[in-house]
Coordinates of C-alpha atoms in Angstrom, one line a residue:
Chain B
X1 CA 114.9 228.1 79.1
X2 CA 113.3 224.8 78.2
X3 CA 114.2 221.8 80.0
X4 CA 114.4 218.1 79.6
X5 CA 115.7 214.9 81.4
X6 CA 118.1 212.5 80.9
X7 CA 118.5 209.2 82.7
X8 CA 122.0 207.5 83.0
X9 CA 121.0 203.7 83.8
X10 CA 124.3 202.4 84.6
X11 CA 124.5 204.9 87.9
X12 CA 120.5 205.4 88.6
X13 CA 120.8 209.1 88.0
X14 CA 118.5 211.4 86.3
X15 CA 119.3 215.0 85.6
X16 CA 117.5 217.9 84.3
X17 CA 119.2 219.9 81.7
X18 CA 118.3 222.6 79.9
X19 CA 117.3 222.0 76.0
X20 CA 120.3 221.9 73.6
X21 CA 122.5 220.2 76.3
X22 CA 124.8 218.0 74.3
X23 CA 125.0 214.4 76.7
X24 CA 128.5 214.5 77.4
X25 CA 128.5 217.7 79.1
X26 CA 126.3 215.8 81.9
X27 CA 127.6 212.2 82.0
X28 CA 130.6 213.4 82.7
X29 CA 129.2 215.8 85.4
X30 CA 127.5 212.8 87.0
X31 CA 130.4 209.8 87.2
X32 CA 128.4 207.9 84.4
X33 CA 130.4 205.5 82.6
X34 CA 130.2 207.1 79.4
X35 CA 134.2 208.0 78.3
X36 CA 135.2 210.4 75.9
X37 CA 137.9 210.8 73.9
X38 CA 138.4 213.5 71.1
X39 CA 135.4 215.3 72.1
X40 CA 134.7 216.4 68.3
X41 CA 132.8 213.4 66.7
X42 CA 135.8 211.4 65.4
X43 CA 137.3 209.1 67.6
X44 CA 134.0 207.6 68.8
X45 CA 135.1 206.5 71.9
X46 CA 131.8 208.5 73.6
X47 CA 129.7 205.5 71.7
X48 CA 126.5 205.8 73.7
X49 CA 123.3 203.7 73.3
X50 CA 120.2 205.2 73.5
X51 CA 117.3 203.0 75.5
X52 CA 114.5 205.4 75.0
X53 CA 113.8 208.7 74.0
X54 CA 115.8 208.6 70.8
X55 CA 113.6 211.3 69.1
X56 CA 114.1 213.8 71.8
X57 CA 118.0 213.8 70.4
X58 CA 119.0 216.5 68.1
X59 CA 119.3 214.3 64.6
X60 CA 122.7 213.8 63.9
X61 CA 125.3 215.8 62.0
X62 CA 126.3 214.2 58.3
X63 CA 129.9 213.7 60.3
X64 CA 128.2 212.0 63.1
X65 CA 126.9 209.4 60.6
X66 CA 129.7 208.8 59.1
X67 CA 131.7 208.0 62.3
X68 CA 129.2 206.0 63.1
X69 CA 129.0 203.9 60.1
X70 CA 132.4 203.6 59.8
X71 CA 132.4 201.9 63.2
X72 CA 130.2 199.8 62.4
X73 CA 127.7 201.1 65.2
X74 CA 124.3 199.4 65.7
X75 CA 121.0 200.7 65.4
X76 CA 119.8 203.4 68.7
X77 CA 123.7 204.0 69.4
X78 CA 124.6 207.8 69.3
X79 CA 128.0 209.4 70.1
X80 CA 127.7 211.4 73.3
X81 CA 130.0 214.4 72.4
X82 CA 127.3 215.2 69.7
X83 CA 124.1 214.1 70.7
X84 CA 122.0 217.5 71.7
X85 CA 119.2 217.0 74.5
X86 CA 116.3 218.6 72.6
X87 CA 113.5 218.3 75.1
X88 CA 110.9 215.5 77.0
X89 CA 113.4 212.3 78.7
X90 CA 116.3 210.2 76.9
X91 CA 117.7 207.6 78.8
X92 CA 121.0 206.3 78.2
X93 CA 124.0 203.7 79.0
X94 CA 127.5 203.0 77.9
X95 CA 127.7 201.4 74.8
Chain M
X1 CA 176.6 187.8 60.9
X2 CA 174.2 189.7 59.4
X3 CA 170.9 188.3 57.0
X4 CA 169.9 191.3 56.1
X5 CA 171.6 193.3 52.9
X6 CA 170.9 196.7 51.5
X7 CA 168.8 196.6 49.1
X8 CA 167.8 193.1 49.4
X9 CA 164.4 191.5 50.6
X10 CA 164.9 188.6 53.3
X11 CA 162.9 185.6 52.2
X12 CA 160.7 183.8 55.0
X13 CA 159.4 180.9 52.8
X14 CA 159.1 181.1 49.1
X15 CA 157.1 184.2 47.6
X16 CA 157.3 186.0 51.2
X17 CA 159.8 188.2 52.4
X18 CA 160.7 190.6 54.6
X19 CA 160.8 194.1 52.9
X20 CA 161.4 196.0 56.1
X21 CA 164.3 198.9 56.8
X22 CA 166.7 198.8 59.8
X23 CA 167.0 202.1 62.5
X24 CA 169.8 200.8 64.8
X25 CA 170.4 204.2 65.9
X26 CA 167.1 205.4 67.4
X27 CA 167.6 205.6 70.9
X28 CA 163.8 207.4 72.0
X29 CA 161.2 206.0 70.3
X30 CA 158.3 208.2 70.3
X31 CA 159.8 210.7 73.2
X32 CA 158.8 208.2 76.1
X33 CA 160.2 205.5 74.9
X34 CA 164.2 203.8 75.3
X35 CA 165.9 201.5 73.6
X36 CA 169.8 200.6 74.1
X37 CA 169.3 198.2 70.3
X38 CA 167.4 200.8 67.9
X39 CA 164.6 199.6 66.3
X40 CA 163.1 198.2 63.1
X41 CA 160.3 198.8 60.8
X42 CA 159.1 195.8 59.7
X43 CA 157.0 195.2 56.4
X44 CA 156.6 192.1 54.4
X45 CA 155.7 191.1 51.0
X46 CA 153.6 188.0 49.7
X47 CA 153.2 186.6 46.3
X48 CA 150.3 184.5 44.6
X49 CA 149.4 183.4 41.5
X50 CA 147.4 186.4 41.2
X51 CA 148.6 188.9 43.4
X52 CA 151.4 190.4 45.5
X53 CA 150.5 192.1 49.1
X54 CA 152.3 194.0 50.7
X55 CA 151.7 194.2 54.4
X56 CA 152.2 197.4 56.2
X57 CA 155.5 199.9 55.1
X58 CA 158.0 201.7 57.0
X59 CA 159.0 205.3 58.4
X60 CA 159.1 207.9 55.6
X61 CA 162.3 208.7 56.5
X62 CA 163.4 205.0 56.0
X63 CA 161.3 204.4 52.5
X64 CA 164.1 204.3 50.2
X65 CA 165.3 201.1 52.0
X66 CA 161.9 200.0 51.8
X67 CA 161.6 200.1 48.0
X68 CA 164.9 199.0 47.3
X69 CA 164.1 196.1 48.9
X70 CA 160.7 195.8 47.8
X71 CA 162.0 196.3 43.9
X72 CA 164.2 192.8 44.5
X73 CA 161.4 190.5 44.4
X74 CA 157.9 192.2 42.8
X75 CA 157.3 195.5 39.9
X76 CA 154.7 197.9 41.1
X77 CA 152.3 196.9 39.1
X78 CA 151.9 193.3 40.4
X79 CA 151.0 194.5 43.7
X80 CA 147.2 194.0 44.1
X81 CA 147.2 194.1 47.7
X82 CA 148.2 196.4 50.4
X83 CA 147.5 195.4 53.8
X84 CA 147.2 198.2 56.7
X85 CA 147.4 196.4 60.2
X86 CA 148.0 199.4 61.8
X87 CA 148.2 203.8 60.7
X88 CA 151.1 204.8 63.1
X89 CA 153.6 206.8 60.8
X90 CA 156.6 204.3 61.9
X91 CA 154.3 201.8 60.1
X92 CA 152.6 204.0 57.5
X93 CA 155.3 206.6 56.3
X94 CA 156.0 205.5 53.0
X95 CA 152.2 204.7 52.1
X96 CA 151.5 207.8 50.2
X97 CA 154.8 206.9 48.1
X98 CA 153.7 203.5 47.5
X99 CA 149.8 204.1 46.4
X100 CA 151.4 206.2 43.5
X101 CA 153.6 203.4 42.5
X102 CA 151.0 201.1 42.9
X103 CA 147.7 202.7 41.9
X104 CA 146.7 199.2 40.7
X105 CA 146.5 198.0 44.7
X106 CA 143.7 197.6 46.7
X107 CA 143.7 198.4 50.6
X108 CA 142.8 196.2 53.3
X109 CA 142.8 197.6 56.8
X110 CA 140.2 197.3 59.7
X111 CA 136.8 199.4 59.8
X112 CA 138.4 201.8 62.7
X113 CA 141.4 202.5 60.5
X114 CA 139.1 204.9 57.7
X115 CA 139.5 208.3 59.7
X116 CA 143.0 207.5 59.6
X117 CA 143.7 206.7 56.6
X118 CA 142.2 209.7 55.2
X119 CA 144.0 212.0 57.7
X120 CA 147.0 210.1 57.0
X121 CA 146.6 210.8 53.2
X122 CA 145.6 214.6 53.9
X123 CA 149.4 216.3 53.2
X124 CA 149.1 214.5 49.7
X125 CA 145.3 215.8 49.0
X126 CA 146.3 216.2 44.9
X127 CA 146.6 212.6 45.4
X128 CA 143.0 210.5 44.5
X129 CA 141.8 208.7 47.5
X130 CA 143.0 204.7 47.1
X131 CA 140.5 202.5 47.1
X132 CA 140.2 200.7 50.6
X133 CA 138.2 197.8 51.9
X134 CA 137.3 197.7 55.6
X135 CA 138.0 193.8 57.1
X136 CA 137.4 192.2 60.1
X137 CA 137.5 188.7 61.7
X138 CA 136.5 185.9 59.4
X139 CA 137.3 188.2 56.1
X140 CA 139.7 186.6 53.5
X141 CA 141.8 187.5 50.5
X142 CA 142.5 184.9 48.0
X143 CA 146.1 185.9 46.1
X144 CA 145.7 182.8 44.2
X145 CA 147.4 179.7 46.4
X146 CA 147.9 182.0 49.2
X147 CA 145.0 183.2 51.5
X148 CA 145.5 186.1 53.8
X149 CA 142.9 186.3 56.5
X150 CA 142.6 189.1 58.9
X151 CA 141.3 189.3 62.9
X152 CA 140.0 191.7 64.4
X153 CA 142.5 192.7 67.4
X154 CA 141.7 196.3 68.2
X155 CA 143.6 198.4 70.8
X156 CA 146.7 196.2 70.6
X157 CA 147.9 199.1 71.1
X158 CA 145.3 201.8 68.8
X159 CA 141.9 201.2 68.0
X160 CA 142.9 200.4 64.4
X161 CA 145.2 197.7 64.9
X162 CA 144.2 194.0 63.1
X163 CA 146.7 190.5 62.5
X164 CA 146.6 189.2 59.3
X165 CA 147.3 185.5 59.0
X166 CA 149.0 183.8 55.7
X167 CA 146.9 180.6 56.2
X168 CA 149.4 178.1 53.7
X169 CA 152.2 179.2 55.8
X170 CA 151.7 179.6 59.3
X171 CA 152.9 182.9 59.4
X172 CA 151.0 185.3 61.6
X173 CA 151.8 189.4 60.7
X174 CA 151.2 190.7 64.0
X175 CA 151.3 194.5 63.3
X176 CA 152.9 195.8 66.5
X177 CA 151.5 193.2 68.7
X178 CA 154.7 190.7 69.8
X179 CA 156.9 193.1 68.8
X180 CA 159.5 195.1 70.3
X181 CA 162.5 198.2 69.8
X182 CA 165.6 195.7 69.1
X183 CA 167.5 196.3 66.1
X184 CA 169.4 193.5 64.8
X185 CA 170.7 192.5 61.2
X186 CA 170.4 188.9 61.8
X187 CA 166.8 189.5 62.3
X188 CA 165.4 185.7 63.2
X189 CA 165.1 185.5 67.1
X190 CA 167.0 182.1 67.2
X191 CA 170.2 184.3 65.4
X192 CA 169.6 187.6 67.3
X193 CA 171.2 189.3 70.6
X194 CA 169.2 188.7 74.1
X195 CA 165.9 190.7 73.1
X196 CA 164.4 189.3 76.2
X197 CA 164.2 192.6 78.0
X198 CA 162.9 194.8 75.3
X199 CA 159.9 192.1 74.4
X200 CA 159.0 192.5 77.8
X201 CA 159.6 196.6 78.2
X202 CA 157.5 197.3 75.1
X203 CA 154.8 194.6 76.7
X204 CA 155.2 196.5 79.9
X205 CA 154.7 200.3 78.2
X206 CA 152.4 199.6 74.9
X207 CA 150.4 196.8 75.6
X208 CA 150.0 196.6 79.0
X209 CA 146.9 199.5 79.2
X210 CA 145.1 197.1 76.7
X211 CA 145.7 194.4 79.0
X212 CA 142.1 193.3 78.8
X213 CA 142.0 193.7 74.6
X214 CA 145.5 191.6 74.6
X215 CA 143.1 188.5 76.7
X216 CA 140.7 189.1 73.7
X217 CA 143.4 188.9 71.1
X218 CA 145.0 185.3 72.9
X219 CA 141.7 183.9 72.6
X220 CA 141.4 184.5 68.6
X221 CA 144.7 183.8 68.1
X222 CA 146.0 181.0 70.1
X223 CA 143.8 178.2 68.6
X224 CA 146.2 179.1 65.0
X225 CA 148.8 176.1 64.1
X226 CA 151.5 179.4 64.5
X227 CA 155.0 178.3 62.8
X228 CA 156.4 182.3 62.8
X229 CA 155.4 185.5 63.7
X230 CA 156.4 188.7 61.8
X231 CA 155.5 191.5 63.8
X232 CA 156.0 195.2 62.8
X233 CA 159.3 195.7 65.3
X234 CA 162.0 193.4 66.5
X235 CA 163.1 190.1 65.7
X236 CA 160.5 187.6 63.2
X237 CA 159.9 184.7 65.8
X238 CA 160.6 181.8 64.1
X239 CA 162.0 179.6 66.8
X240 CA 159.2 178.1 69.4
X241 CA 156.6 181.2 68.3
X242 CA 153.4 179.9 70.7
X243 CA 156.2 180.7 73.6
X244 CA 155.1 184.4 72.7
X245 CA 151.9 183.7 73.0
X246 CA 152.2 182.2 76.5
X247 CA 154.6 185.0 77.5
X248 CA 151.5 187.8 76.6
X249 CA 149.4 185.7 78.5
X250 CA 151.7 185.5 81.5
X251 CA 152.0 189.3 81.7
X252 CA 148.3 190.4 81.1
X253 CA 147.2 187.9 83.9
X254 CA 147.2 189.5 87.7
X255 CA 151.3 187.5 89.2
X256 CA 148.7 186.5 92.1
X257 CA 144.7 186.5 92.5
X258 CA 143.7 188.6 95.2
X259 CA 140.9 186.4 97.5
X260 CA 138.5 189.8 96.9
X261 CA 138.1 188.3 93.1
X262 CA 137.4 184.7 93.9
X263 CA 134.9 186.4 96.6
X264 CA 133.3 188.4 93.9
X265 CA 134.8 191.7 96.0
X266 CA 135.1 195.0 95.1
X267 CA 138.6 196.8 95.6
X268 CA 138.7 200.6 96.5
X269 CA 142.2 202.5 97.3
X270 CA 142.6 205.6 99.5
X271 CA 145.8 207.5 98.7
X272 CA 146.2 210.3 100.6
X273 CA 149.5 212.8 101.4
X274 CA 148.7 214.9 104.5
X275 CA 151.3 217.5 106.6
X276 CA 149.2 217.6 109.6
X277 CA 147.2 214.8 110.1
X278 CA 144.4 216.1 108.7
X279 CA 143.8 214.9 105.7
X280 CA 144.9 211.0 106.9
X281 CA 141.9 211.6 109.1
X282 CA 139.7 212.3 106.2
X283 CA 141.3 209.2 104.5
X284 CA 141.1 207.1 107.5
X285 CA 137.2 208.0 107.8
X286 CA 136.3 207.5 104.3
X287 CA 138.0 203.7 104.5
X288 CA 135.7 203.0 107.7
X289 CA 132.6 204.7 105.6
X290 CA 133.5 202.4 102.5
X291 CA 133.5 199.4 104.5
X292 CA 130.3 199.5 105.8
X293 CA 129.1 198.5 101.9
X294 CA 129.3 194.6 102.1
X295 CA 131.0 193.5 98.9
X296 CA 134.1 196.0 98.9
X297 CA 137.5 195.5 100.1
X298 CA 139.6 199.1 101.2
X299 CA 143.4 199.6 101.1
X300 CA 145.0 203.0 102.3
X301 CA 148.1 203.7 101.3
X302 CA 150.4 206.9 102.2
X303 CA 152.0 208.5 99.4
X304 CA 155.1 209.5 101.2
X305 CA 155.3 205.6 101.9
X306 CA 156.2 204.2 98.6
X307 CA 157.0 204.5 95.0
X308 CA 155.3 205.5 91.8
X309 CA 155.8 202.0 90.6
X310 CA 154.2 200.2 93.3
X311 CA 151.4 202.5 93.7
X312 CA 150.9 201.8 89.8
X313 CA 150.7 198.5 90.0
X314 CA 147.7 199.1 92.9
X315 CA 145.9 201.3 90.6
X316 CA 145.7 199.2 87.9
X317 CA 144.2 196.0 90.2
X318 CA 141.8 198.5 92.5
X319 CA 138.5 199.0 91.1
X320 CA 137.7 202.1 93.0
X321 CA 140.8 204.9 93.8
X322 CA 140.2 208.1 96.5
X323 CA 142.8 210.6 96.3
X324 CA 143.6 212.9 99.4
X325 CA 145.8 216.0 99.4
X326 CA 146.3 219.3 101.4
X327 CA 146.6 222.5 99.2
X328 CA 149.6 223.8 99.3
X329 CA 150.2 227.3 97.9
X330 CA 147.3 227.1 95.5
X331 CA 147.9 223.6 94.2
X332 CA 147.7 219.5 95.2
X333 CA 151.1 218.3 96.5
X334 CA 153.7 217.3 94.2
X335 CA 153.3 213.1 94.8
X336 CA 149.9 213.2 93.9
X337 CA 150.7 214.4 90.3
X338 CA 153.8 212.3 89.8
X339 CA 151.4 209.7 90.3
X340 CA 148.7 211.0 88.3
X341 CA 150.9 211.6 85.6
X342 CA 152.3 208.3 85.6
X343 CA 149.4 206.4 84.7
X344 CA 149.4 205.8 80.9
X345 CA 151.0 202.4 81.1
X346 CA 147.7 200.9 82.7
X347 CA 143.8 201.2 81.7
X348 CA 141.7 203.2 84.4
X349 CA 139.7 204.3 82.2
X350 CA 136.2 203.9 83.8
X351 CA 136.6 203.4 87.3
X352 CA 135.0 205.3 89.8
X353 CA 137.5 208.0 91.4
X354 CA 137.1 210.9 94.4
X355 CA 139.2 213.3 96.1
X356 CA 139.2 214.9 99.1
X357 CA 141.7 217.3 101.2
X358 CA 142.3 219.4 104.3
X359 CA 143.5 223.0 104.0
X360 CA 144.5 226.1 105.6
X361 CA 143.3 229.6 103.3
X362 CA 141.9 228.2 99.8
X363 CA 141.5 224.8 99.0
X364 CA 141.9 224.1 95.7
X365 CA 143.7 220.5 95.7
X366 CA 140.4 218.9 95.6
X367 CA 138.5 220.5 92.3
X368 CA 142.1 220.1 90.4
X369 CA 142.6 216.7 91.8
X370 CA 138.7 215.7 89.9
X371 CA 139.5 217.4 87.2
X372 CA 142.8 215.2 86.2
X373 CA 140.2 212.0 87.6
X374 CA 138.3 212.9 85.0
X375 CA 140.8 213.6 82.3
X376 CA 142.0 210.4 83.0
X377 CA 138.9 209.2 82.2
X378 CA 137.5 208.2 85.8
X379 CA 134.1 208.4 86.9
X380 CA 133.7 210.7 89.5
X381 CA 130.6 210.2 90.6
X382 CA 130.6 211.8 94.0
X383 CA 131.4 215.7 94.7
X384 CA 135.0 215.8 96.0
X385 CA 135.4 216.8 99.9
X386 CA 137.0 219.7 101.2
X387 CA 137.3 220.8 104.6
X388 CA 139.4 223.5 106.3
X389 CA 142.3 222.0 108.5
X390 CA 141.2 219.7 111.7
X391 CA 137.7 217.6 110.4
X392 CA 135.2 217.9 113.3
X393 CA 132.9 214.9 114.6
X394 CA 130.3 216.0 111.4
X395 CA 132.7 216.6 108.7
X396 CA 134.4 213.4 109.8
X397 CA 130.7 211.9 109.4
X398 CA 130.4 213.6 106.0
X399 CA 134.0 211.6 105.2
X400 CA 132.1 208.4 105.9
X401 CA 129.4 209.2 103.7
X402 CA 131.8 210.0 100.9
X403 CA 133.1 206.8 101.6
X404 CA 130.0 204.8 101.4
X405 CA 128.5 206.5 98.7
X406 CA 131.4 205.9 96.7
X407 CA 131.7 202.2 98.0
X408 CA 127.4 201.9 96.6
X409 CA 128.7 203.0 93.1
X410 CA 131.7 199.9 93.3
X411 CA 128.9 197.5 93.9
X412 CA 126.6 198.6 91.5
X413 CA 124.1 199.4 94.4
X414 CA 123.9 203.1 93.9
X415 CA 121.2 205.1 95.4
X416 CA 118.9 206.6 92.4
X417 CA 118.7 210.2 92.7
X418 CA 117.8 213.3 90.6
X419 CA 119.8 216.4 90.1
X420 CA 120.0 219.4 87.9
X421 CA 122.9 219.9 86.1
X422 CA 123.0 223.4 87.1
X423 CA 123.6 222.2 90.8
X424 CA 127.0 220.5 90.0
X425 CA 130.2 221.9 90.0

């Protein structure tokens, strides 16, 4: 299965993942400080900003954009509980 | 005696009034909730020259009073304005009545508030959407002579929840912020019963997990010339209103700085339960382990010592929490999840967390103990310890470790490592 990497800043750790990981599934694996909340793209609370590696993030979802919009979310910030790890290295911090 | 009347508004200053229903019987307010004085549901209304708003509505089940007293001082079809300083149904349940008397109105509510609004509106989907305008801080409404202007006070106590300010008057609509579950007809707080302890209880069990939101909110609101506050429960404060103000403050400071903050310290607390002795070795280890990290300050604490109260009050000032347990038939002792289940009325959301235990046969205190950590929104950034019964001289060194690996992640000084995620449980 193909892999890629993601970096959480705020604790210094990187951690390989197979492709089509979605970021929360590993922050919260790790201790990182990303929270969560619904879990299902609403609540936003898994506000997540993306430092590099944007690209290598599944695009996201018309409901994804939304919430983000809605919350008034700036530019390279991605929720967690949707984002998809699509290959190559993303690295991350709390919002 | 009483001020308020069926069916009548209560005026606050000319062209505003309170519009608001009485519930003097509730005694649960939303299951984990008492109150020995009901409650009320407060809404107001406020007229310009060109417009009437009216600022948040009631629960459905109390809208009739709502309308009857809205119907004494404005028609429908003046309303321009409905202002939505927070979505909870108490506040919101006679909102889908009132857009289809109103359909000339406008809504006002803050950007987080959207969702809601459209879930709130879902049951009448045959109704068209209203139209709504998302404010924040530093966003206005001019009724004509009367300005409404909103800030931007999220989490006090849902992520939706704004104050609007009536700048002519004074008057701040505080949504549920300064409010409390006392039910009283006289309504003003210089007429009403003692409400003292209720302020303070609702502070205590709504407010007081946002403690750090409620700082945020002082600072935009305490520089306003305040001459009455209308929250959304409770009594209007009309009598000496910045003593509200001060009384937040009070109770969202720490009653006494610990000398770890002035130092710059980090706090981490070891609660552990153990039958044997076992697992307050594991505790005991882990404390010496932490304390080899300059920078962080250890408290142990035995749960068979004290009360869930206390322990509360510990969790919320600590900035690091280990919890110990033996397994006992299968499971984490009982204290550990009173505890655990006791600690909605503070924010712990985000700090680091770990468990550890002894056993005898199975061991599973230790995975279930991480998993409500992490429900609870901990970070649990070290694999929780288990060891069968007495800890030998290396599994009391691997407590150490624990210790000071967690203690590295308190002062930000944690070793970069790489995993794969299929290597963690």
């Amino acid at each position: 299965m193909p892999k890629a990497k993601v970096i959480f800043e705020d604790i210094g750790v990187a951690v390989t993942v197979p492709a089509g990981t979605r970021l929360i599934e590993v922050s919260e694996k790790v201790g990182a400080g990303i929270t969560y909340g619904c879990r299902e793209g609403e609540c936003c609370t898994c506000l997540t900003k993306v430092i590099s590696g944007g690209d290598n993030l599944a695009a996201p979802s018309v409901l994804e954009d939304q919430v983000l919009k809605d919350n008034m979310a700036p530019r390279n910030h991605r929720l967690a509980c949707q984002a998809q790890i699509l290959g190559g290295e993303v690295v991350v911090r709390p919002a | 005696m009483s001020i308020v009347h069926p069916d009548q508004a209560v005026e606050l200053a000319p062209g505003v009034h309170w519009i608001g229903a009485l519930d003097p019987h509730l005694r649960r307010f939303d299951i984990i909730l008492s109150t020995a004085n009901g409650t009320s549901y407060n809404a107001y209304l406020v007229r310009g020259e060109q417009g009437v708003a009216v600022i948040d509505t009631v629960k459905e089940a109390f809208a009739d009073d709502f309308f009857r007293r809205l119907e004494s001082v404005a028609r429908y079809d003046e309303i321009t304005t409905i202002v939505l300083n927070h979505l909870e149904p108490d506040h919101s349940g006679a909102l889908p009545e009132l857009l289809r008397r109103a359909p000339n109105a406008r809504v006002y509510l803050s950007s987080r508030a959207q969702m809601m609004l459209k879930a709130l509106l879902k049951p009448s989907s045959n109704q068209a959407p209203p139209d709504y305008t998302p404010v924040t801080t530093g966003d206005t409404i001019d009724l004509g002579g009367r300005t409404l202007a909103f800030f931007h006070t999220p989490y006090l106590h849902w992520p939706d929840t704004q104050c609007t300010w009536l700048v002519e008057e004074g008057m701040l609509f505080s949504g549920d912020v300064f409010g409390c579950h006392y039910c009283d007809p006289r309504l003003f707080n210089d007429r009403v019963g003692d409400f003292r302890f209720s302020f303070e209880y609702y502070y205590a069990h709504i407010m007081r997990p946002f403690r750090a939101h409620v700082l945020d909110a002082l600072e935009l609101l305490e520089p306003l010339d305040i001459r009455l506050i209308a929250p959304a429960h409770g009594p209007i404060l009309r009598h000496h209103p910045r003593d509200y103000l001060a009384r937040y403050r009070e109770m969202a400071t720490p009653r006494l700085a610990l000398d770890t903050e002035a130092a710059g310290e980090k706090t981490l607390a070891v609660f552990y339960l153990s039958a044997y002795g076992n697992t307050r070795s594991m505790a005991e280890a882990i404390a010496i382990g932490a304390e080899r990290i300059a920078g962080v300050r250890v408290s142990l604490f035995d749960l068979e010592g004290g009360d869930t109260a206390h322990f509360t009050d510990l969790i919320e000032a600590a900035d690091g929490l280990a919890f110990g347990s033996p397994t006992l038939n299968g499971d984490a002792a009982p204290p550990i999840w009173a505890l655990l289940s006791s600690l909605t009325t503070v924010n712990v959301k985000g700090k680091f967390g770990a468990a550890f235990g002894s056993y005898g046969w199975s061991g599973e205190a230790v995975r279930l103990i991480e998993d409500r950590l992490r429900g609870l929104k901990l970070r649990v950034p070290v694999e929780g310890l288990r060891l069968k019964l007495a800890p030998d001289a290396s599994e009391l060194d691997a407590c150490r470790t624990l210790g000071e690996t967690l203690a590295r992640h308190l002062v930000g000084e944690a070793m970069p490592r790489e995993v794969d995620l299929a290597s963690l449980s």
